[in-house]
Structure formats: C-alpha cells, structure tokens
Amino acid sequence: MKTVEDFVALLHDELALPVTAEDLGRALDSVDAWDSVHLLTLCTLLERETGRALSLADVLEAPSLEAVYRMAVAP
C-alpha cells in the first residue's frame, strides 16, 4: 500500500467501509459504519500491508483516517 487510492481500496475491500478519498479527513466518529472493531482490524491490515508495526496508542489517538494513513506510510 503506497497511495491514498490503495488505502481507500483497503478500506472498501477489507472493511467494507463506504468511504472516498474525500472522507479521509473527517473525524472518525463521523465516518459511516465506523466502530472500534474497524480500528483494530485496520491497524492489523496496515501492519500486514506495510510490513511495519504501528503504535496502537498512536492509532487510538488518530483523529481521522487520513491521520492513520499518514502513520502507516511515514518513513
């Protein structure tokens, strides 16, 4: 996963979330169908896709999907 489009595809394909790239900046609690199980699953998926561990504490503090994406692709 390298691009925002890849991230959106992951959200669609693996989590069945109806989001677009424009939705990524919205607060997590305003994302349609979002719940805490999605967050844990997303963290696991991103670790699998990137081959890197993510700090669950940091992911839990993320205000948006965009913030989670940035954590996952940060150098």
C-alpha positions as YAML, in Angstrom:
chain: A
units: angstrom
residues:
- id: 1
  name: MET
  ca: [0.00, 0.00, 0.00]
- id: 2
  name: LYS
  ca: [1.63, 3.17, -1.19]
- id: 3
  name: THR
  ca: [-1.04, 5.63, -2.28]
- id: 4
  name: VAL
  ca: [-4.20, 7.14, -0.85]
- id: 5
  name: GLU
  ca: [-6.11, 5.21, -3.52]
- id: 6
  name: ASP
  ca: [-4.58, 1.96, -2.21]
- id: 7
  name: PHE
  ca: [-5.67, 2.93, 1.30]
- id: 8
  name: VAL
  ca: [-9.24, 3.69, 0.19]
- id: 9
  name: ALA
  ca: [-9.32, 0.36, -1.69]
- id: 10
  name: LEU
  ca: [-8.19, -1.41, 1.50]
- id: 11
  name: LEU
  ca: [-10.97, 0.29, 3.46]
- id: 12
  name: HIS
  ca: [-13.53, -0.79, 0.84]
- id: 13
  name: ASP
  ca: [-12.27, -4.31, 0.20]
- id: 14
  name: GLU
  ca: [-11.27, -5.42, 3.69]
- id: 15
  name: LEU
  ca: [-13.56, -3.38, 5.96]
- id: 16
  name: ALA
  ca: [-16.50, -2.75, 3.61]
- id: 17
  name: LEU
  ca: [-16.47, 0.93, 4.54]
- id: 18
  name: PRO
  ca: [-18.25, 3.24, 2.11]
- id: 19
  name: VAL
  ca: [-15.59, 5.97, 2.06]
- id: 20
  name: THR
  ca: [-13.85, 8.00, -0.60]
- id: 21
  name: ALA
  ca: [-10.56, 9.89, -0.52]
- id: 22
  name: GLU
  ca: [-12.56, 13.00, 0.35]
- id: 23
  name: ASP
  ca: [-13.87, 11.28, 3.51]
- id: 24
  name: LEU
  ca: [-10.42, 10.57, 4.93]
- id: 25
  name: GLY
  ca: [-10.13, 13.91, 6.71]
- id: 26
  name: ARG
  ca: [-13.43, 13.53, 8.56]
- id: 27
  name: ALA
  ca: [-13.43, 12.76, 12.27]
- id: 28
  name: LEU
  ca: [-13.56, 9.01, 12.82]
- id: 29
  name: ASP
  ca: [-16.83, 9.21, 14.72]
- id: 30
  name: SER
  ca: [-18.46, 10.80, 11.67]
- id: 31
  name: VAL
  ca: [-17.38, 8.06, 9.21]
- id: 32
  name: ASP
  ca: [-20.38, 5.97, 8.15]
- id: 33
  name: ALA
  ca: [-20.38, 2.46, 9.67]
- id: 34
  name: TRP
  ca: [-17.19, 3.13, 11.69]
- id: 35
  name: ASP
  ca: [-16.65, 1.39, 15.03]
- id: 36
  name: SER
  ca: [-13.78, 0.41, 17.30]
- id: 37
  name: VAL
  ca: [-13.51, -3.07, 15.77]
- id: 38
  name: HIS
  ca: [-12.73, -1.40, 12.44]
- id: 39
  name: LEU
  ca: [-9.86, 0.47, 14.07]
- id: 40
  name: LEU
  ca: [-8.24, -2.68, 15.44]
- id: 41
  name: THR
  ca: [-8.76, -4.53, 12.17]
- id: 42
  name: LEU
  ca: [-7.37, -1.60, 10.18]
- id: 43
  name: CYS
  ca: [-4.26, -1.50, 12.36]
- id: 44
  name: THR
  ca: [-3.66, -5.21, 11.74]
- id: 45
  name: LEU
  ca: [-4.26, -4.83, 7.99]
- id: 46
  name: LEU
  ca: [-1.89, -1.89, 7.72]
- id: 47
  name: GLU
  ca: [0.82, -3.78, 9.56]
- id: 48
  name: ARG
  ca: [0.37, -6.68, 7.14]
- id: 49
  name: GLU
  ca: [0.37, -4.40, 4.08]
- id: 50
  name: THR
  ca: [3.33, -2.25, 5.10]
- id: 51
  name: GLY
  ca: [5.40, -4.85, 6.94]
- id: 52
  name: ARG
  ca: [5.80, -2.36, 9.80]
- id: 53
  name: ALA
  ca: [4.41, -2.27, 13.31]
- id: 54
  name: LEU
  ca: [2.11, 0.61, 14.18]
- id: 55
  name: SER
  ca: [1.77, 2.03, 17.67]
- id: 56
  name: LEU
  ca: [-1.74, 1.11, 18.79]
- id: 57
  name: ALA
  ca: [-1.64, 4.01, 21.25]
- id: 58
  name: ASP
  ca: [-0.94, 6.43, 18.39]
- id: 59
  name: VAL
  ca: [-3.61, 4.87, 16.18]
- id: 60
  name: LEU
  ca: [-6.14, 5.14, 19.02]
- id: 61
  name: GLU
  ca: [-5.40, 8.88, 19.24]
- id: 62
  name: ALA
  ca: [-5.75, 9.44, 15.48]
- id: 63
  name: PRO
  ca: [-8.48, 11.98, 14.72]
- id: 64
  name: SER
  ca: [-9.16, 10.73, 11.19]
- id: 65
  name: LEU
  ca: [-8.48, 8.00, 8.65]
- id: 66
  name: GLU
  ca: [-6.08, 10.42, 6.96]
- id: 67
  name: ALA
  ca: [-4.02, 10.54, 10.16]
- id: 68
  name: VAL
  ca: [-3.96, 6.73, 10.32]
- id: 69
  name: TYR
  ca: [-2.87, 6.60, 6.66]
- id: 70
  name: ARG
  ca: [-0.06, 9.08, 7.34]
- id: 71
  name: MET
  ca: [1.17, 6.97, 10.28]
- id: 72
  name: ALA
  ca: [1.18, 3.87, 8.11]
- id: 73
  name: VAL
  ca: [3.19, 5.39, 5.27]
- id: 74
  name: ALA
  ca: [5.52, 7.63, 7.30]
- id: 75
  name: PRO
  ca: [9.21, 6.92, 6.69]
...
